[in-house]
PDB file of C-alpha atoms in Angstrom:
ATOM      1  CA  UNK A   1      73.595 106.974 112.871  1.00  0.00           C
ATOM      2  CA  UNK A   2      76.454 105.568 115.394  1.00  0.00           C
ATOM      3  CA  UNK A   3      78.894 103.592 113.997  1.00  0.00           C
ATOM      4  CA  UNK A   4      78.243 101.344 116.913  1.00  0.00           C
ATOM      5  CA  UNK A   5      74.968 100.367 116.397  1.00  0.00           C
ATOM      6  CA  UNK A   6      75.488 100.544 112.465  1.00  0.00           C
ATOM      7  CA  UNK A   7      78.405  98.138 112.824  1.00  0.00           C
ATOM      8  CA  UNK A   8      76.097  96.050 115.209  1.00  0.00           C
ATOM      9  CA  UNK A   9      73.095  95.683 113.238  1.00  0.00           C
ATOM     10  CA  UNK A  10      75.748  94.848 109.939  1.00  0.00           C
ATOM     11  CA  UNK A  11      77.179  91.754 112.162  1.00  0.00           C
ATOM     12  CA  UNK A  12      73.977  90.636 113.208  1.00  0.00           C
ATOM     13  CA  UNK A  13      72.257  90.641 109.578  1.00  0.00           C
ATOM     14  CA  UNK A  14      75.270  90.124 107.161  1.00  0.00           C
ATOM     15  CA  UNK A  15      74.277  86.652 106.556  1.00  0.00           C
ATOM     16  CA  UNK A  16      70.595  87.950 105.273  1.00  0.00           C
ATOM     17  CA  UNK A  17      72.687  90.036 102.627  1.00  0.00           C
ATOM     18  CA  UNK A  18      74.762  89.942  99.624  1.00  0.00           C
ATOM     19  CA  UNK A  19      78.126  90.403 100.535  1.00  0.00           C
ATOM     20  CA  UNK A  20      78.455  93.176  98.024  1.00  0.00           C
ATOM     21  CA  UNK A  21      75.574  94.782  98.900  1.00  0.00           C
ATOM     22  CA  UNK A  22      77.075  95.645 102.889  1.00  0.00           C
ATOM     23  CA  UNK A  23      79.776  98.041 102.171  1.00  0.00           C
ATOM     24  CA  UNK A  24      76.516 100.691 100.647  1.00  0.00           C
ATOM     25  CA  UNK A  25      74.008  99.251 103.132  1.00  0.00           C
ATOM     26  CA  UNK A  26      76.511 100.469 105.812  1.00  0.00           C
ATOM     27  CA  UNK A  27      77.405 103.512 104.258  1.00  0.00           C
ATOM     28  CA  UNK A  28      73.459 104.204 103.687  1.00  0.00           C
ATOM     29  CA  UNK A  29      73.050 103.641 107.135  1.00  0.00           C
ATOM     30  CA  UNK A  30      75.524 105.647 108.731  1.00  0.00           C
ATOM     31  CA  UNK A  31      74.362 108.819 106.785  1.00  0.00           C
ATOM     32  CA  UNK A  32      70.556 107.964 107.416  1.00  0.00           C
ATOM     33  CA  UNK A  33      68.501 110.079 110.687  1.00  0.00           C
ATOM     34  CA  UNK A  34      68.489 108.190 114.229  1.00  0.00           C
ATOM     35  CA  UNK A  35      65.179 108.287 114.178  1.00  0.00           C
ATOM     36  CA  UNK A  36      64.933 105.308 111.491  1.00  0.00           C
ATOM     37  CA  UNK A  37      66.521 102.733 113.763  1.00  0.00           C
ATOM     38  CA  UNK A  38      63.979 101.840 115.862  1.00  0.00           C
ATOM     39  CA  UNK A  39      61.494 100.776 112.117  1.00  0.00           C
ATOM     40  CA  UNK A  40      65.020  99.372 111.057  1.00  0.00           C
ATOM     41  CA  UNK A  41      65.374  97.106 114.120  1.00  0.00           C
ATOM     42  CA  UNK A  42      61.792  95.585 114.217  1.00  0.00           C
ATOM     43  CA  UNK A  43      62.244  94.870 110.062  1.00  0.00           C
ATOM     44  CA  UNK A  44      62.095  90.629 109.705  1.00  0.00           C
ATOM     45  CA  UNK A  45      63.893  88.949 106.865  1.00  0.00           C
ATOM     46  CA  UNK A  46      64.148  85.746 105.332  1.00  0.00           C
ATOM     47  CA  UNK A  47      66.677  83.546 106.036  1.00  0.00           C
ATOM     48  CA  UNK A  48      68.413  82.200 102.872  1.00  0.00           C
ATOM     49  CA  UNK A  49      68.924  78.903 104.405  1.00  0.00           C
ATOM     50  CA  UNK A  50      65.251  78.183 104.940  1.00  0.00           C
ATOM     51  CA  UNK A  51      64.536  79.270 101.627  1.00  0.00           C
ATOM     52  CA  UNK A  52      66.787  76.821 100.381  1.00  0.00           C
ATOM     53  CA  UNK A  53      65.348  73.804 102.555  1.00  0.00           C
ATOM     54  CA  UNK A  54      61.724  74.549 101.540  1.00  0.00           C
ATOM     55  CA  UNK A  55      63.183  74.992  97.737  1.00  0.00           C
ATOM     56  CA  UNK A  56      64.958  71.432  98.155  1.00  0.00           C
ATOM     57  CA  UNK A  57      61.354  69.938  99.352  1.00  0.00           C
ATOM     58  CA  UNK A  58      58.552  72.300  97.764  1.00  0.00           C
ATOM     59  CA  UNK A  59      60.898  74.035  94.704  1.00  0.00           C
ATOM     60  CA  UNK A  60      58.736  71.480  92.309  1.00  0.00           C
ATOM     61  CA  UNK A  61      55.547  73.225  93.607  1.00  0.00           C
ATOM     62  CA  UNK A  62      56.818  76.732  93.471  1.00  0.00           C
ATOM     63  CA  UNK A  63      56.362  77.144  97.161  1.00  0.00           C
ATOM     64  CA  UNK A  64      59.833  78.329  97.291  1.00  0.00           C
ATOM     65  CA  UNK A  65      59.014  81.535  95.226  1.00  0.00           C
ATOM     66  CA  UNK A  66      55.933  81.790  96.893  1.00  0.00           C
ATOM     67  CA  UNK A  67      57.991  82.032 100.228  1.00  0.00           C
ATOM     68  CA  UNK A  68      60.144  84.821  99.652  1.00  0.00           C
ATOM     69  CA  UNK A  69      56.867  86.856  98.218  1.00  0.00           C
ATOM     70  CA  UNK A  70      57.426  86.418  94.095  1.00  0.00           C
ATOM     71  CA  UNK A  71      54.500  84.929  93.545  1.00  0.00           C
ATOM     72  CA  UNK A  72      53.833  85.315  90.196  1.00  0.00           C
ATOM     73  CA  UNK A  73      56.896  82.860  89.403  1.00  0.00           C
ATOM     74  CA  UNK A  74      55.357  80.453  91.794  1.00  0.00           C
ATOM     75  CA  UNK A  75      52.081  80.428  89.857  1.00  0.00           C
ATOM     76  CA  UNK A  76      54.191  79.750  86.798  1.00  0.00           C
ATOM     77  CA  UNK A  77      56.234  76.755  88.618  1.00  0.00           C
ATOM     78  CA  UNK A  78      53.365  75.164  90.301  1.00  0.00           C
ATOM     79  CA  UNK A  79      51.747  75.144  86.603  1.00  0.00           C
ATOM     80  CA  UNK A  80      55.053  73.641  84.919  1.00  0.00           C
ATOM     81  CA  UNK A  81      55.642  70.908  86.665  1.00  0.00           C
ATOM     82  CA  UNK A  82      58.626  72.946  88.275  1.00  0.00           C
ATOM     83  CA  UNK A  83      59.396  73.861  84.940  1.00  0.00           C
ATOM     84  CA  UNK A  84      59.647  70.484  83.696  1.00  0.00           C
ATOM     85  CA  UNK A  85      61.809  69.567  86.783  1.00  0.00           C
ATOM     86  CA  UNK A  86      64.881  71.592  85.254  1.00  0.00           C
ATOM     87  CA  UNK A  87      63.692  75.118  86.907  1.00  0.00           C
ATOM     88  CA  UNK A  88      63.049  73.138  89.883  1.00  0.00           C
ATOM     89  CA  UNK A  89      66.793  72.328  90.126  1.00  0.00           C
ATOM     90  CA  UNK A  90      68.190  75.860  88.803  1.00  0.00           C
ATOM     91  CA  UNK A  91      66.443  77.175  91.967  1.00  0.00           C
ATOM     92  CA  UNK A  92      68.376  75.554  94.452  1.00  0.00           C
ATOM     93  CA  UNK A  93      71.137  77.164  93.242  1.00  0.00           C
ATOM     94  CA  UNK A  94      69.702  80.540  92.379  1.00  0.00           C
ATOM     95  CA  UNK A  95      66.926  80.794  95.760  1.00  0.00           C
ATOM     96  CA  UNK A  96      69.235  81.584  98.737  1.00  0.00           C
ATOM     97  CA  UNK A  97      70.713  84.986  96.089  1.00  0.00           C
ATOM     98  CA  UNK A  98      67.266  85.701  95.260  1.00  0.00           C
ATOM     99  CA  UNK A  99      66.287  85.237  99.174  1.00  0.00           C
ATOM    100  CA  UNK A 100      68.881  87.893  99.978  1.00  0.00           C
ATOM    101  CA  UNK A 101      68.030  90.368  96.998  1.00  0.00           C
ATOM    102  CA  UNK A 102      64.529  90.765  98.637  1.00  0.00           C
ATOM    103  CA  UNK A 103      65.821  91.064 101.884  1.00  0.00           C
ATOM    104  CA  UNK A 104      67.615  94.110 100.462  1.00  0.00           C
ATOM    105  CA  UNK A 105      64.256  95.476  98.886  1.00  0.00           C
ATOM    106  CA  UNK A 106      62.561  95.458 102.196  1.00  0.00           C
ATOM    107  CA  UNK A 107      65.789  97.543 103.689  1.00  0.00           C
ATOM    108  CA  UNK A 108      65.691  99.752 100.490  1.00  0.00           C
ATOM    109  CA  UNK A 109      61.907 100.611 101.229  1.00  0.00           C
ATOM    110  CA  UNK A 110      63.084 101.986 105.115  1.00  0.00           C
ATOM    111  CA  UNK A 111      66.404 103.400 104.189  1.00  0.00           C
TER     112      UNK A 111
ATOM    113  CA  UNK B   1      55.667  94.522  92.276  1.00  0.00           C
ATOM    114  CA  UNK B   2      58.817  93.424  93.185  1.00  0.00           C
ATOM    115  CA  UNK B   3      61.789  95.466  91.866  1.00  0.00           C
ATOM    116  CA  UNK B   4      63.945  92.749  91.747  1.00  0.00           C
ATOM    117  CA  UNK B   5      62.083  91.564  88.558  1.00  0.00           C
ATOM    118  CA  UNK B   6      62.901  93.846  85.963  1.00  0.00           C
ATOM    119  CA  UNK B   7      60.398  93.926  82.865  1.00  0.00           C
ATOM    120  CA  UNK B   8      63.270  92.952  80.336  1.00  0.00           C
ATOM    121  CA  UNK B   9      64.327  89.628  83.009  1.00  0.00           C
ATOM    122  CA  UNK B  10      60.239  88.791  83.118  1.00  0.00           C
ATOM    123  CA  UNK B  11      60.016  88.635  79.382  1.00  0.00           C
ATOM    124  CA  UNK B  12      63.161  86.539  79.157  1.00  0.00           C
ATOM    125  CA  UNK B  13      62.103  84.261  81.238  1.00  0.00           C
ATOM    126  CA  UNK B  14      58.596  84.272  80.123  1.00  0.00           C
ATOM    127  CA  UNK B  15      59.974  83.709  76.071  1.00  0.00           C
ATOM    128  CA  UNK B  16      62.020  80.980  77.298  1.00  0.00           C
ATOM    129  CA  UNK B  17      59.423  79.383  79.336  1.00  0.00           C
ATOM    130  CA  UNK B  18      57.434  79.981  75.920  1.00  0.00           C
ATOM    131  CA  UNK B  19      60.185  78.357  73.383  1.00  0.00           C
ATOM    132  CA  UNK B  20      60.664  75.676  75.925  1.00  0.00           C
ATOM    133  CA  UNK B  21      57.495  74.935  76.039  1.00  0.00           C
ATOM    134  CA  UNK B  22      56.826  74.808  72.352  1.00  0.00           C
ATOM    135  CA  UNK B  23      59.904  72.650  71.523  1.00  0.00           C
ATOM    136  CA  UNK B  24      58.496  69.813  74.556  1.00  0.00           C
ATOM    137  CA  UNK B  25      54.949  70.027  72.944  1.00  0.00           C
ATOM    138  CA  UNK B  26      56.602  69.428  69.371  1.00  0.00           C
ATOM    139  CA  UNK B  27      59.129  66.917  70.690  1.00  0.00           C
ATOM    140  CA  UNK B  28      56.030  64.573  72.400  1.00  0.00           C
ATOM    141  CA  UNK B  29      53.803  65.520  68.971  1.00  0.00           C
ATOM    142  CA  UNK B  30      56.563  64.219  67.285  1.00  0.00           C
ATOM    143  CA  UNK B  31      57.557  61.515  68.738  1.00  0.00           C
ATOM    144  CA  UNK B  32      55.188  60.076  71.205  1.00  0.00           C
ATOM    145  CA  UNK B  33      51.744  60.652  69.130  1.00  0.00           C
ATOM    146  CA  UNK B  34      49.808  58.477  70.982  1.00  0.00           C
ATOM    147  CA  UNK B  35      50.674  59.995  73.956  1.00  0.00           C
ATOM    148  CA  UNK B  36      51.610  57.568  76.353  1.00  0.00           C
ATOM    149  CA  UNK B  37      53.703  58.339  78.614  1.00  0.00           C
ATOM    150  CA  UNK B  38      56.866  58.820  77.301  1.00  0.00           C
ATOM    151  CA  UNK B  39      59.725  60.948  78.870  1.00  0.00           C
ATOM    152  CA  UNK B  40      59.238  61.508  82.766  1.00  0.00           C
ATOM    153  CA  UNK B  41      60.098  64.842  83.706  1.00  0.00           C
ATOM    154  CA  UNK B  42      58.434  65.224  86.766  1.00  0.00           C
ATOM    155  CA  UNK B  43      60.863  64.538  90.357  1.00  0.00           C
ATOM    156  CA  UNK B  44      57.913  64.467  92.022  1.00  0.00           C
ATOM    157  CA  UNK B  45      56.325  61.620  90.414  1.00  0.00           C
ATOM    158  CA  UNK B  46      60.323  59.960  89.669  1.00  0.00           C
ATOM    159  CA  UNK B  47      60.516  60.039  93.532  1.00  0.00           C
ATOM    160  CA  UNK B  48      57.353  59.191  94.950  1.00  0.00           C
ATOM    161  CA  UNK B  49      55.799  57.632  92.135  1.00  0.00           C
ATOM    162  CA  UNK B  50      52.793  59.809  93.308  1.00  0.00           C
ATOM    163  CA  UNK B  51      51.767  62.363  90.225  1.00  0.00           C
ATOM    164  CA  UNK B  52      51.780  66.263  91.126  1.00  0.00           C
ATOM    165  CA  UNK B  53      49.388  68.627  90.557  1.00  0.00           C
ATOM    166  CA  UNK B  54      50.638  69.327  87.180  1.00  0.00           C
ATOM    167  CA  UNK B  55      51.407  66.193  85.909  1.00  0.00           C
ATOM    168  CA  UNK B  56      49.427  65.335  82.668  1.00  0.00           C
ATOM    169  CA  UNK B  57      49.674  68.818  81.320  1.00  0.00           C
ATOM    170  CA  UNK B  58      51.685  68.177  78.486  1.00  0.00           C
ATOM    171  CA  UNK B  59      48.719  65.362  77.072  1.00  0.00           C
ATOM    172  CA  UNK B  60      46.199  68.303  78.015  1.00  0.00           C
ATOM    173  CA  UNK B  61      48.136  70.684  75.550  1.00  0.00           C
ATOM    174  CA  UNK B  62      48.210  67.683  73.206  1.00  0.00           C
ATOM    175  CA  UNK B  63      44.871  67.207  72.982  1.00  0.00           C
ATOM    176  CA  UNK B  64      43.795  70.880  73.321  1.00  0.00           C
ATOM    177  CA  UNK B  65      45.928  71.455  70.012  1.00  0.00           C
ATOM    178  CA  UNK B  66      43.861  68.437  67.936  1.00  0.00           C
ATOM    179  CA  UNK B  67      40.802  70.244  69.564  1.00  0.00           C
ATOM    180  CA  UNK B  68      39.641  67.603  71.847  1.00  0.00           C
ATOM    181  CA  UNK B  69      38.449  69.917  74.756  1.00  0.00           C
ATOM    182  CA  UNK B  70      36.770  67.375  76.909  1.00  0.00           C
ATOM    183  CA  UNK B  71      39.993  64.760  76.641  1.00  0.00           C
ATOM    184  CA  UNK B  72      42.203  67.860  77.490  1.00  0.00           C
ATOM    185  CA  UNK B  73      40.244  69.032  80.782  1.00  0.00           C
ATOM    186  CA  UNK B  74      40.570  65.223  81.685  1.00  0.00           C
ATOM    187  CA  UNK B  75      43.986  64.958  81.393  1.00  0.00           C
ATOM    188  CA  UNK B  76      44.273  68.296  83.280  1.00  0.00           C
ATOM    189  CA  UNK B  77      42.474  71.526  83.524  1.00  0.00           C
ATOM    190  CA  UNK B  78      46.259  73.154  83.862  1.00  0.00           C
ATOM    191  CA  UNK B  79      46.421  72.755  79.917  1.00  0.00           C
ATOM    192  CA  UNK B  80      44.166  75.266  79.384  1.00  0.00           C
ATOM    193  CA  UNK B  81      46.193  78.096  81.297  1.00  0.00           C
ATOM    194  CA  UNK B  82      49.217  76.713  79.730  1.00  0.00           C
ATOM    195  CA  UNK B  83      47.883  76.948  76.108  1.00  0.00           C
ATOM    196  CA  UNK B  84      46.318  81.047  76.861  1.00  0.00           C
ATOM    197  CA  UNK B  85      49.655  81.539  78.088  1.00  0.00           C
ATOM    198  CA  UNK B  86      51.752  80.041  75.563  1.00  0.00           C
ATOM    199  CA  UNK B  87      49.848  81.369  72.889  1.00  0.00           C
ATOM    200  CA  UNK B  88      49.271  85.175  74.097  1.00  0.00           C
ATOM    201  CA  UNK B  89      52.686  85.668  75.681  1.00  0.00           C
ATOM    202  CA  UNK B  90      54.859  85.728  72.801  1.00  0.00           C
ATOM    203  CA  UNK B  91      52.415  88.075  70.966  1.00  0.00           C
ATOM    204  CA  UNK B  92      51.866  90.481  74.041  1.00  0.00           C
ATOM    205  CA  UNK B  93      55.724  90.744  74.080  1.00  0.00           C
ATOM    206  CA  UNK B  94      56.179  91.401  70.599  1.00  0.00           C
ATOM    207  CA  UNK B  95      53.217  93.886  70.933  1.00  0.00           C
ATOM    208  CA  UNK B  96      55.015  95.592  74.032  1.00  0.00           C
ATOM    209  CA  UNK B  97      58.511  95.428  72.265  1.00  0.00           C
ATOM    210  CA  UNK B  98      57.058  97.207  68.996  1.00  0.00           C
ATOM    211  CA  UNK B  99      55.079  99.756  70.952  1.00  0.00           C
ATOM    212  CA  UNK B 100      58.140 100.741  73.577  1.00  0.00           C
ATOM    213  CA  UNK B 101      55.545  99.972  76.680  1.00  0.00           C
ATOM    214  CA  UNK B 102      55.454  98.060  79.941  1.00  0.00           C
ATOM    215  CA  UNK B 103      51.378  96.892  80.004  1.00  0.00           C
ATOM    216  CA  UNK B 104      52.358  92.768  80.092  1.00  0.00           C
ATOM    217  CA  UNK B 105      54.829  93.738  82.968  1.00  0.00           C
ATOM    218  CA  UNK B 106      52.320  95.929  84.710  1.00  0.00           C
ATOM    219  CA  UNK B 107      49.436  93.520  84.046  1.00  0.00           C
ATOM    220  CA  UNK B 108      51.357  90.468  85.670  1.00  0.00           C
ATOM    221  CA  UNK B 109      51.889  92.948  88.759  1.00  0.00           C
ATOM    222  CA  UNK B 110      48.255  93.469  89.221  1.00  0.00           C
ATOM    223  CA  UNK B 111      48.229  89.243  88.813  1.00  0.00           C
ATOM    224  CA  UNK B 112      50.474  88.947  91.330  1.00  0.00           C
ATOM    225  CA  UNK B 113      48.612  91.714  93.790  1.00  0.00           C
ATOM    226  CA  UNK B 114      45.239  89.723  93.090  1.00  0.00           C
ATOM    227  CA  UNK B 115      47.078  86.151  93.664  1.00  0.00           C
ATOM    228  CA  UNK B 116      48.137  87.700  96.980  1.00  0.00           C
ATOM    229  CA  UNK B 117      44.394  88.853  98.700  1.00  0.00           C
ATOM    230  CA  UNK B 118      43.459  86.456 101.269  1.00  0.00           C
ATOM    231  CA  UNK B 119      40.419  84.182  99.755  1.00  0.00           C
ATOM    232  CA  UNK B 120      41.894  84.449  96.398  1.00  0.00           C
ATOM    233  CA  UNK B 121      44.778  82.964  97.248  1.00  0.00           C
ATOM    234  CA  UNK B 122      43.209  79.950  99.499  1.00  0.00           C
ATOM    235  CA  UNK B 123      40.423  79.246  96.811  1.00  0.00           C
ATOM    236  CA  UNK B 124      43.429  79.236  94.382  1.00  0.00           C
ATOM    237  CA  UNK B 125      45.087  76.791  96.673  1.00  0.00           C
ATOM    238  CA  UNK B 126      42.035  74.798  97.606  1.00  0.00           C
ATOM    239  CA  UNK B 127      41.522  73.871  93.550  1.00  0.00           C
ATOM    240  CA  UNK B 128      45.046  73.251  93.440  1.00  0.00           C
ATOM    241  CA  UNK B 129      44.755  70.956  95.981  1.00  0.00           C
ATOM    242  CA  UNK B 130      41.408  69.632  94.577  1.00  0.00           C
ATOM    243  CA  UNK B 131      43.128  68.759  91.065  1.00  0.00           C
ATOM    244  CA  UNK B 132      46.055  66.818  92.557  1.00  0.00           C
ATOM    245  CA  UNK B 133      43.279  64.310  94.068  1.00  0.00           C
ATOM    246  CA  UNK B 134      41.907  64.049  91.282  1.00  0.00           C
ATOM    247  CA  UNK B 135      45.197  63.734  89.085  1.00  0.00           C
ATOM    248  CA  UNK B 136      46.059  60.737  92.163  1.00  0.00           C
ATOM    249  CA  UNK B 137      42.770  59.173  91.879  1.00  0.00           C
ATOM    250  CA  UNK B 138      42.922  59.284  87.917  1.00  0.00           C
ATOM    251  CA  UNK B 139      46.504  57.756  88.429  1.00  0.00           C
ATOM    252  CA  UNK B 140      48.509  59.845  85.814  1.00  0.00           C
TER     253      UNK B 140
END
């Protein structure tokens, strides 16, 4: 593809991405068929930063995993007690990464 | 399935859910045998003073483990997942380990798929829902 839209759709989505993971997302991208950027364009993520609200209010219930789609370590939170309240608390750290590492899965699936 | 989750991460975290839990249900066995309520771990319940869906799982396993079934499902029907899970995980993992194969990792996929259809999920959510009313009105 263009480097112009490449470089576009890169600043609009960086913040739904590991930084790490945009130097290969852009390289993948450049290389990849125009045909792909219309599928690419109309792809949703999650936003981190919601993530990490609903993991700050819900993160003892699990609805936080449930959110960004991992729901079998929902089931196990909601059934825990948020893991005894300590997983509950590692989550808020670890939710917004995790948020972002899907987002990348959904672009891996297109790309 | 998400890729993200790798089998080898799932099993960690599933044996350390495991050893975690066996070291709380030995530590209130121990030390709190009539089970009253000792250590709070719950924010929910620290915050709001409200109990969660969940709370009163820990006396469940309790009494599930002296074999008072009716006692456990009052304290919460939770402690019965909890004790199938805690009891068959470790052994499914050592089975998979010894074996070289995936089928605990590929059976909590399909767990995850079913958890996901439509009326499973709001039947699952409507019992859910049903138990914390009853954990509130049984003030845990």
């Amino acid at each position: 593809m263009e480097a112009q839209k490449v470089d576009m759709f890169i600043m609009t989505n960086a913040k739904y991405f590991e930084s790490h993971q945009l130097p290969a997302i852009r390289d993948r991208l450049l290389e990849i068929d125009d045909s792909k950027w219309a599928i690419i364009q109309t792809l949703q993520f999650k936003d981190p930063t919601i993530s990490l609200i609903v993991s700050l209010l819900g993160g003892q219930l699990g609805i936080d995993r449930f959110l960004i789609g991992d729901t079998g370590l929902g089931i196990g939170k909601l059934l825990t007690c948020g893991g005894l309240g300590i997983w509950a608390i590692v989550d808020w750290f670890l939710i917004m990464g995790a948020t972002r590492e899907k987002n990348v899965d959904k672009l891996r699936q297109v790309i | 399935m998400s890729s993200t989750l790798s089998s080898r991460k799932l099993y960690t975290i599933l044996l350390i859910a495991c050893a975690t839990g066996y070291f709380w249900i030995f530590y209130n066995y121990a030390y709190n045998p009539g089970y009253q309520e000792g250590v709070n771990t719950c924010i929910i319940k620290q915050v709001t003073s409200i109990p969660c869906p969940s709370c009163g799982t820990t006396r469940a396993v309790l009494t599930l483990f002296n074999l008072q079934l009716l006692e456990s499902l009052y304290w919460n029907p939770i402690g019965l997942i909890i004790v199938g899970i805690m009891v068959f995980a470790p052994i499914w993992i050592a089975i998979d380990l010894i074996l070289k194969k995936d089928s605990l990792y590929l059976f909590y996929g399909k767990i995850e798929r079913f958890f996901r259809i439509r009326w499973v999920a709001i039947i699952s959510i409507i019992l859910i829902l049903a138990n914390w009313i009853w954990n509130i009105q049984k003030g845990l």
